[in-house]
Amino acid sequence: MNKKTQSEWLEKLPLLQSVVEQKEVLWCNPSVEWVAAGLLKTHLSKVDIVDASDRLERFAPYLAKAFPDTDKGVIESPLTPIPKMKRELETAYAIQIPGKLLLKQDNALPISGSIKARGGIYEVLKHAETLAINSQLLDSTKDYSQFDTPVFRELFAKHKIAVGSTGNLGLSIGIMSAKLGFHVTVHMSADAKQWKKDLLRSKGVHVVEYIDDYSKAVEEGRRQAEADPSCHFVDDENSIDLFMGYAVAGERVAAQLKEQNIIVDEAHPLFVYLPCGVGGGPGGVAFGLKLALGDHVHCLFAEPTHSPCMMIGMMTGMHDQVSVADFGLDNKTAADGLAVGTASAFVGKTMEPFLTGCYTVEDQTLFTLLKKLADSEDIWLEPSALAGMIGPVQVIQSKLPSADFKNTTHLVWGTGGNMVPADEMKRYYNHTGK
Ligand SMILES: *Cc1c(COP(=O)(O)O)cnc(C)c1O
């Protein structure tokens, strides 16, 4: 496909004008289909999710031992009703949200306090399992707590893991890999927070810093890793393992909804709002949700007005062949996990039949919502994780079908927060700096 100029795109897709002007916009995906039809367009399926889920179950005895803060080795977070926050939103935006409002608290995930504790940790575990099998070290008569023994650590010490990250993926990969005994390097972009670098270094992780943005850190990390056959590079843009680690969330949420007697069907639709950076986290979770809950779960990605890479990629159908810079956007946002200029083409293409839409949110809105959530519910999220919170307002104001049913459930994915140091969180709350 030929590369169009900005003005050619604006003529074809008028909504892009508002994107260029950095307005908060909602884009509805015209390619969304029934789940059954969508599945014919991807080689990924339920079998892959079950495989990932089974693997996490095998590793539970190890995780329980290595990370006692997990729930018997299961890395999962609460699904919390937030009625006070719902009233805050209704008052602030002068609207009615007739349905329920729930928060998926991935801010409280054990081990690394963000959504990356799903995909990131899963990929490291899968790699460790493969190495153990190939080295004939795995004793099938014992459970996986055997991974927490010196022979396994000696094996992993001969292997390397590398990742490029704006922060939270680096934390997950770094903490998990170091615990297993790998040599691990995290390539970090300029916008990564100092405390994340310090924390990783304190765990023996090798941190390399770049003055460029996220894509550059990933590119450089990939290049160095490719030159070394003993190094496994965690590829945030293309990894199916990461994606599947996230996708396991679908069946887990389905079970949590059932426990809370929340039905999902035509008369009881579920809207889910997922902060999106490169796309793997929200994409994997949305894919898992669609497979677990079917046609009446409607997933939307939320991006900063300065970094709407997935929206632009999917709207134009150009995926990783366009960047936010092509539309004059600077990719500068306080939502550091979301400061991504080019989306994953793998995720964008996979999500084409499954995603209801994308919307953008201003940084100032993130801080306003952060404070409201802390004040009303005493739940503390990092700025990126608030991108989902405006979702119910967006879909109701935009009059999306079934968004304002009294039986609609709105689920905001709170992607991170618990690892943020208290003084940093206080600055977010007062919004006196970045
Ligand atoms: C990584 C991250 C996201 C987005 O995930 P991607 O896979 O990059 O799209 C959202 N919120 C937080 C807090 C994150 O760390």
Coordinates of C-alpha atoms and ligand atoms in Angstrom, one line a residue:
M1 CA 0.0 0.0 0.0
N2 CA 1.3 3.4 -0.9
K3 CA 1.9 5.8 1.9
K4 CA -0.7 8.6 1.8
T5 CA 0.1 12.1 3.0
Q6 CA -1.6 13.5 6.1
S7 CA -4.0 15.6 4.0
E8 CA -5.0 12.6 1.9
W9 CA -5.8 10.7 5.1
L10 CA -7.8 13.6 6.6
E11 CA -9.9 13.6 3.4
K12 CA -10.6 9.9 3.6
L13 CA -11.1 9.8 7.4
P14 CA -12.5 13.1 8.7
L15 CA -12.3 12.0 12.4
L16 CA -8.5 12.2 12.1
Q17 CA -8.8 15.9 12.0
S18 CA -9.8 15.9 15.7
V19 CA -7.0 13.4 16.4
V20 CA -4.5 15.8 14.9
E21 CA -6.0 18.6 17.0
Q22 CA -5.4 16.5 20.1
K23 CA -9.1 16.4 21.0
E24 CA -10.6 13.6 23.0
V25 CA -12.3 11.4 20.4
L26 CA -14.1 8.0 20.1
W27 CA -13.6 5.9 17.0
C28 CA -15.9 3.0 16.3
N29 CA -14.3 0.1 14.5
P30 CA -16.3 -0.6 11.3
S31 CA -14.7 -4.1 11.0
V32 CA -16.0 -5.5 14.3
E33 CA -17.8 -8.9 13.8
W34 CA -19.3 -11.8 15.6
V35 CA -16.7 -13.7 17.6
A36 CA -17.2 -16.9 15.5
A37 CA -16.6 -15.0 12.3
G38 CA -13.6 -13.1 13.7
L39 CA -11.9 -16.4 14.8
L40 CA -11.8 -17.5 11.1
K41 CA -9.4 -14.6 10.5
T42 CA -6.8 -15.5 13.0
H43 CA -4.7 -18.6 13.6
L44 CA -5.0 -18.0 17.4
S45 CA -7.7 -19.9 19.3
K46 CA -9.0 -21.0 22.6
V47 CA -6.5 -23.9 22.5
D48 CA -3.7 -21.4 22.9
I49 CA -5.3 -19.8 25.9
V50 CA -6.0 -23.1 27.6
D51 CA -2.3 -24.0 27.0
A52 CA -1.2 -20.8 28.7
S53 CA -3.7 -21.3 31.5
D54 CA -2.5 -24.9 32.1
R55 CA 1.1 -23.7 32.1
L56 CA 0.4 -21.0 34.8
E57 CA -1.3 -23.7 36.8
R58 CA 1.8 -26.0 36.6
F59 CA 3.9 -23.1 37.8
A60 CA 1.7 -22.2 40.8
P61 CA 3.6 -24.4 43.3
Y62 CA 6.8 -22.6 42.2
L63 CA 5.3 -19.1 42.4
A64 CA 3.7 -19.9 45.8
K65 CA 7.2 -20.6 47.1
A66 CA 9.2 -17.9 45.3
F67 CA 6.5 -15.2 45.8
P68 CA 4.5 -15.8 49.0
D69 CA 2.4 -12.7 48.3
T70 CA 0.7 -14.5 45.5
D71 CA -2.6 -16.4 46.3
K72 CA -1.2 -19.9 46.4
G73 CA 0.9 -19.1 43.3
V74 CA -2.0 -17.6 41.3
I75 CA -1.3 -14.1 39.9
E76 CA -4.8 -12.6 40.0
S77 CA -6.4 -9.3 41.0
P78 CA -9.8 -8.3 42.6
L79 CA -12.8 -7.2 40.5
T80 CA -14.2 -4.4 42.6
P81 CA -17.5 -2.5 42.4
I82 CA -16.8 1.3 42.6
P83 CA -20.2 2.9 43.1
K84 CA -18.8 6.1 44.8
M85 CA -16.6 6.7 41.8
K86 CA -19.6 6.2 39.5
R87 CA -21.4 9.0 41.3
E88 CA -18.2 11.2 40.9
L89 CA -18.2 10.6 37.2
E90 CA -22.0 11.3 36.9
T91 CA -21.6 14.6 38.7
A92 CA -18.4 15.7 37.0
Y93 CA -19.7 15.0 33.5
A94 CA -23.4 15.7 34.1
I95 CA -24.5 12.3 32.8
Q96 CA -26.3 9.2 34.0
I97 CA -24.5 5.9 34.0
P98 CA -27.4 3.5 34.5
G99 CA -25.4 0.3 34.8
K100 CA -22.8 -0.9 37.3
L101 CA -19.2 0.3 37.4
L102 CA -16.5 -2.2 38.2
L103 CA -12.7 -1.8 38.4
K104 CA -10.4 -4.7 37.5
Q105 CA -7.6 -4.0 40.0
D106 CA -4.4 -5.1 38.1
N107 CA -2.8 -2.3 40.1
A108 CA -2.9 -4.9 42.9
L109 CA -1.5 -7.8 41.0
P110 CA 1.2 -9.6 43.0
I111 CA 4.9 -9.6 42.0
S112 CA 5.0 -6.4 39.9
G113 CA 1.8 -4.4 40.5
S114 CA 0.6 -4.0 36.9
I115 CA -1.0 -5.7 34.0
K116 CA 2.5 -6.8 32.9
A117 CA 2.5 -9.3 35.7
R118 CA 0.2 -11.3 33.4
G119 CA 2.0 -11.5 30.0
G120 CA 5.5 -10.6 31.1
I121 CA 5.8 -13.2 33.8
Y122 CA 4.1 -15.8 31.7
E123 CA 6.6 -15.5 28.9
V124 CA 9.6 -15.8 31.2
L125 CA 8.0 -18.9 32.8
K126 CA 7.3 -20.5 29.5
H127 CA 10.9 -19.9 28.4
A128 CA 12.2 -21.4 31.6
E129 CA 10.1 -24.5 31.2
T130 CA 11.3 -25.0 27.6
L131 CA 14.9 -24.7 28.7
A132 CA 14.4 -27.1 31.6
I133 CA 12.7 -29.7 29.3
N134 CA 15.4 -29.4 26.6
S135 CA 18.1 -29.9 29.3
Q136 CA 16.2 -32.9 30.7
L137 CA 16.2 -31.3 34.1
L138 CA 12.5 -31.4 34.7
D139 CA 11.5 -34.3 37.0
S140 CA 8.0 -35.2 36.0
T141 CA 7.3 -36.9 39.4
K142 CA 7.6 -33.6 41.2
D143 CA 5.7 -30.3 41.1
Y144 CA 7.2 -27.1 39.7
S145 CA 8.6 -25.9 43.0
Q146 CA 11.7 -27.8 41.7
F147 CA 12.3 -24.6 39.7
D148 CA 13.3 -23.0 43.0
T149 CA 16.4 -25.1 43.5
P150 CA 20.1 -24.6 42.8
V151 CA 20.3 -26.9 39.7
F152 CA 17.7 -24.9 37.9
R153 CA 19.3 -21.6 38.9
E154 CA 22.6 -22.9 37.6
L155 CA 21.0 -23.8 34.2
F156 CA 19.3 -20.4 33.9
A157 CA 22.5 -18.6 34.9
K158 CA 23.9 -19.8 31.5
H159 CA 21.0 -18.0 29.7
K160 CA 20.0 -14.4 29.1
I161 CA 16.8 -12.6 28.8
A162 CA 16.4 -9.1 27.4
V163 CA 13.5 -6.7 26.9
G164 CA 12.9 -3.1 25.8
S165 CA 10.5 -1.3 28.0
T166 CA 9.0 2.1 29.1
G167 CA 9.0 0.6 32.6
N168 CA 6.3 -1.8 33.8
L169 CA 7.2 -4.6 31.3
G170 CA 10.8 -4.2 32.4
L171 CA 9.8 -4.6 36.0
S172 CA 7.9 -7.8 35.4
I173 CA 10.5 -9.4 33.1
G174 CA 13.3 -8.2 35.3
I175 CA 11.9 -9.4 38.6
M176 CA 10.8 -12.8 37.4
S177 CA 13.9 -13.5 35.3
A178 CA 16.3 -12.5 38.2
K179 CA 14.3 -14.7 40.6
L180 CA 14.7 -17.7 38.4
G181 CA 18.5 -17.0 38.0
F182 CA 18.7 -15.6 34.5
H183 CA 21.0 -12.9 33.4
V184 CA 18.5 -10.2 32.5
T185 CA 18.9 -6.9 30.7
V186 CA 16.2 -4.2 30.5
H187 CA 16.6 -1.6 27.7
M188 CA 14.8 1.5 28.9
S189 CA 13.6 4.6 27.1
A190 CA 14.2 8.1 28.3
D191 CA 10.7 8.5 29.8
A192 CA 11.2 5.5 32.1
K193 CA 11.0 6.6 35.8
Q194 CA 14.1 6.7 37.9
W195 CA 12.6 4.6 40.7
K196 CA 11.9 1.7 38.2
K197 CA 15.5 1.7 37.2
D198 CA 16.7 1.8 40.8
L199 CA 14.3 -1.0 41.8
L200 CA 15.5 -3.2 39.0
R201 CA 19.2 -2.6 39.7
S202 CA 18.6 -3.5 43.4
K203 CA 17.4 -6.9 42.2
G204 CA 20.5 -7.5 40.1
V205 CA 18.9 -6.6 36.8
H206 CA 21.2 -4.9 34.2
V207 CA 19.5 -1.7 33.1
V208 CA 20.6 0.1 29.9
E209 CA 19.3 3.6 29.4
Y210 CA 18.5 5.3 26.1
I211 CA 18.0 9.0 25.3
D212 CA 15.4 8.1 22.7
D213 CA 11.8 6.9 23.0
Y214 CA 10.4 3.4 23.5
S215 CA 10.7 2.2 19.9
K216 CA 14.4 2.9 19.9
A217 CA 15.0 1.1 23.2
V218 CA 13.2 -1.9 21.8
E219 CA 15.1 -1.8 18.5
E220 CA 18.5 -1.6 20.2
G221 CA 17.6 -4.4 22.7
R222 CA 16.4 -6.6 19.8
R223 CA 19.6 -6.0 17.8
Q224 CA 21.9 -6.9 20.8
A225 CA 19.8 -9.9 21.7
E226 CA 19.8 -11.3 18.1
A227 CA 23.6 -11.3 18.1
D228 CA 23.6 -13.7 21.1
P229 CA 22.1 -17.2 20.7
S230 CA 21.9 -17.7 24.5
C231 CA 19.6 -14.6 24.8
H232 CA 15.8 -14.7 24.6
F233 CA 14.4 -11.3 23.6
V234 CA 10.9 -10.6 24.9
D235 CA 9.3 -8.9 21.9
D236 CA 6.6 -6.5 23.2
E237 CA 5.5 -5.8 19.6
N238 CA 5.2 -9.4 18.2
S239 CA 5.2 -11.9 21.0
I240 CA 2.4 -14.4 20.9
D241 CA 3.5 -15.8 24.4
L242 CA 3.0 -12.3 26.0
F243 CA -0.4 -12.0 24.3
M244 CA -1.6 -15.4 25.6
G245 CA -0.4 -14.7 29.1
Y246 CA -2.7 -11.6 29.0
A247 CA -5.5 -13.6 27.4
V248 CA -5.8 -15.9 30.4
A249 CA -7.5 -13.0 32.1
G250 CA -10.6 -13.6 30.0
E251 CA -11.7 -16.8 31.7
R252 CA -10.6 -15.5 35.1
V253 CA -12.8 -12.4 34.8
A254 CA -15.7 -14.5 33.5
A255 CA -15.5 -16.6 36.7
Q256 CA -15.3 -13.4 38.9
L257 CA -18.4 -12.0 37.2
K258 CA -20.2 -15.2 37.8
E259 CA -19.3 -15.1 41.5
Q260 CA -20.8 -11.6 41.7
N261 CA -24.0 -12.8 39.8
I262 CA -23.3 -10.5 36.9
I263 CA -24.7 -11.9 33.7
V264 CA -23.3 -11.1 30.2
D265 CA -25.8 -11.5 27.3
E266 CA -27.7 -9.3 24.9
A267 CA -29.8 -7.7 27.5
H268 CA -26.8 -7.4 29.9
P269 CA -23.9 -6.2 27.8
L270 CA -20.4 -5.7 29.3
F271 CA -18.3 -2.8 28.2
V272 CA -14.5 -3.0 29.0
Y273 CA -12.1 -0.1 28.8
L274 CA -8.4 -0.9 28.4
P275 CA -5.5 1.5 28.5
C276 CA -3.4 0.8 25.4
G277 CA 0.3 1.4 24.7
V278 CA 1.8 -0.9 22.1
G279 CA -1.3 -3.1 22.3
G280 CA -0.2 -6.5 23.7
G281 CA -1.7 -6.1 27.2
P282 CA -5.1 -4.7 26.2
G283 CA -5.2 -6.9 23.0
G284 CA -4.5 -10.1 24.8
V285 CA -7.1 -9.3 27.6
A286 CA -9.7 -8.3 25.0
F287 CA -9.1 -11.4 23.0
G288 CA -9.4 -13.6 26.1
L289 CA -12.6 -11.8 27.1
K290 CA -14.2 -12.2 23.7
L291 CA -13.5 -15.9 23.7
A292 CA -14.7 -16.4 27.3
L293 CA -17.8 -14.2 27.2
G294 CA -18.8 -13.9 23.5
D295 CA -20.5 -11.3 21.4
H296 CA -21.9 -9.1 24.2
V297 CA -18.7 -8.0 25.6
H298 CA -17.6 -4.8 23.9
C299 CA -13.9 -3.9 24.4
L300 CA -12.5 -0.4 23.8
F301 CA -8.8 0.7 23.9
A302 CA -8.0 4.0 25.6
E303 CA -5.0 6.1 24.5
P304 CA -3.5 9.5 25.4
T305 CA -4.4 12.3 22.9
H306 CA -0.7 12.7 22.2
S307 CA 0.0 9.0 21.6
P308 CA -3.0 7.4 19.8
C309 CA -0.9 4.9 17.9
M310 CA -3.4 2.0 17.9
M311 CA -6.3 4.2 16.9
I312 CA -4.3 5.7 14.0
G313 CA -2.9 2.3 13.0
M314 CA -6.3 0.6 13.0
M315 CA -8.2 3.5 11.4
T316 CA -5.9 3.7 8.5
G317 CA -5.3 -0.1 8.4
M318 CA -1.6 0.8 8.2
H319 CA -0.7 -0.6 11.7
D320 CA 3.0 -0.3 12.3
Q321 CA 3.5 1.5 9.0
V322 CA 2.2 4.8 10.5
S323 CA 3.3 6.6 13.6
V324 CA 1.7 9.4 15.6
A325 CA 4.5 11.7 14.3
D326 CA 3.1 11.2 10.8
F327 CA 0.1 13.2 12.1
G328 CA 2.1 15.9 13.8
L329 CA 1.7 14.4 17.3
D330 CA 4.6 14.5 19.8
N331 CA 4.1 11.3 21.7
K332 CA 4.6 13.2 25.0
T333 CA 2.4 12.1 27.8
A334 CA 2.5 11.7 31.6
A335 CA 1.0 8.3 31.0
D336 CA 4.4 6.7 30.6
G337 CA 3.2 3.2 29.9
L338 CA 1.2 4.6 27.0
A339 CA 3.9 6.8 25.4
V340 CA 4.1 4.6 22.3
G341 CA 4.3 6.2 18.8
T342 CA 3.8 3.0 16.7
A343 CA 1.4 0.2 17.6
S344 CA 2.0 -3.5 17.3
A345 CA 0.8 -4.7 13.8
F346 CA 0.4 -8.2 15.1
V347 CA -2.1 -6.9 17.8
G348 CA -3.8 -4.4 15.5
K349 CA -4.5 -7.0 12.8
T350 CA -5.5 -9.7 15.3
M351 CA -8.0 -7.3 17.0
E352 CA -9.6 -6.0 13.8
P353 CA -12.7 -8.2 14.0
F354 CA -12.9 -8.1 17.8
L355 CA -12.4 -4.5 18.9
T356 CA -15.4 -2.2 19.4
G357 CA -13.3 0.9 19.2
C358 CA -10.6 3.2 20.5
Y359 CA -10.9 6.6 22.3
T360 CA -8.4 9.2 23.4
V361 CA -8.0 11.0 26.7
E362 CA -6.1 14.1 27.8
D363 CA -3.4 13.9 30.4
Q364 CA -5.2 16.4 32.6
T365 CA -8.2 14.1 32.6
L366 CA -6.0 11.2 33.9
F367 CA -4.9 13.3 36.9
T368 CA -8.4 14.5 37.7
L369 CA -9.7 11.0 37.7
L370 CA -6.7 9.7 39.7
K371 CA -7.6 12.2 42.5
K372 CA -11.3 11.4 42.3
L373 CA -10.7 7.7 42.6
A374 CA -8.3 8.1 45.5
D375 CA -10.8 10.4 47.3
S376 CA -13.9 8.4 46.7
E377 CA -12.7 4.8 46.9
D378 CA -9.2 5.0 48.4
I379 CA -7.8 3.2 45.4
W380 CA -4.5 4.5 44.0
L381 CA -3.7 3.9 40.3
E382 CA -0.9 5.3 38.2
P383 CA -1.9 7.9 35.6
S384 CA -1.9 5.5 32.6
A385 CA -4.3 3.2 34.4
L386 CA -6.9 6.0 34.6
A387 CA -7.3 6.1 30.8
G388 CA -10.0 3.5 31.1
M389 CA -12.0 5.4 33.7
I390 CA -13.4 7.9 31.2
G391 CA -14.7 5.1 29.0
P392 CA -18.3 4.9 30.4
V393 CA -18.6 8.7 29.9
Q394 CA -17.3 8.4 26.3
V395 CA -19.5 5.6 25.2
I396 CA -22.7 7.0 26.8
Q397 CA -22.0 10.6 25.4
S398 CA -21.3 9.1 22.0
K399 CA -24.5 7.0 22.2
L400 CA -23.0 3.6 21.5
P401 CA -25.8 1.0 21.2
S402 CA -26.6 -0.5 24.6
A403 CA -24.1 1.6 26.5
D404 CA -26.8 3.2 28.7
F405 CA -28.9 0.1 29.5
K406 CA -29.7 -0.2 33.2
N407 CA -28.4 -3.8 32.9
T408 CA -25.1 -2.7 31.3
T409 CA -21.9 -3.4 33.2
H410 CA -18.9 -1.1 32.7
L411 CA -15.6 -2.6 33.5
V412 CA -12.6 -0.3 33.8
W413 CA -9.2 -2.1 33.6
G414 CA -7.0 -0.5 36.3
T415 CA -3.6 -1.5 34.7
G416 CA -1.1 -0.5 37.4
G417 CA -0.2 1.5 40.5
N418 CA 1.0 -0.6 43.5
M419 CA 4.7 -0.4 42.7
V420 CA 4.7 3.5 42.5
P421 CA 6.6 4.9 45.5
A422 CA 4.4 6.9 48.0
D423 CA 6.1 10.3 47.3
E424 CA 5.7 9.8 43.6
M425 CA 2.0 8.9 44.0
K426 CA 1.6 12.0 46.2
R427 CA 2.9 14.1 43.3
Y428 CA 0.5 12.5 40.9
Y429 CA -2.3 13.2 43.4
N430 CA -1.3 16.9 43.7
H431 CA -0.2 16.9 40.1
T432 CA 2.7 19.1 40.9
G433 CA 5.2 17.4 38.5
K434 CA 5.8 14.5 36.3
Ligands
LIG1 C1 1.9 -1.5 29.6 C2 0.8 -0.8 30.2 C3 -0.3 -0.6 29.5 C4 -0.6 -0.9 28.1 O1 -0.1 -2.2 27.7 P1 0.5 -2.4 26.2 O2 0.7 -3.8 26.1 O3 1.7 -1.6 26.1 O4 -0.5 -1.9 25.3 C5 -1.3 0.1 30.2 N1 -1.2 0.6 31.5 C6 -0.1 0.3 32.2 C7 0.0 0.8 33.6 C8 0.9 -0.4 31.6 O5 2.0 -0.6 32.3

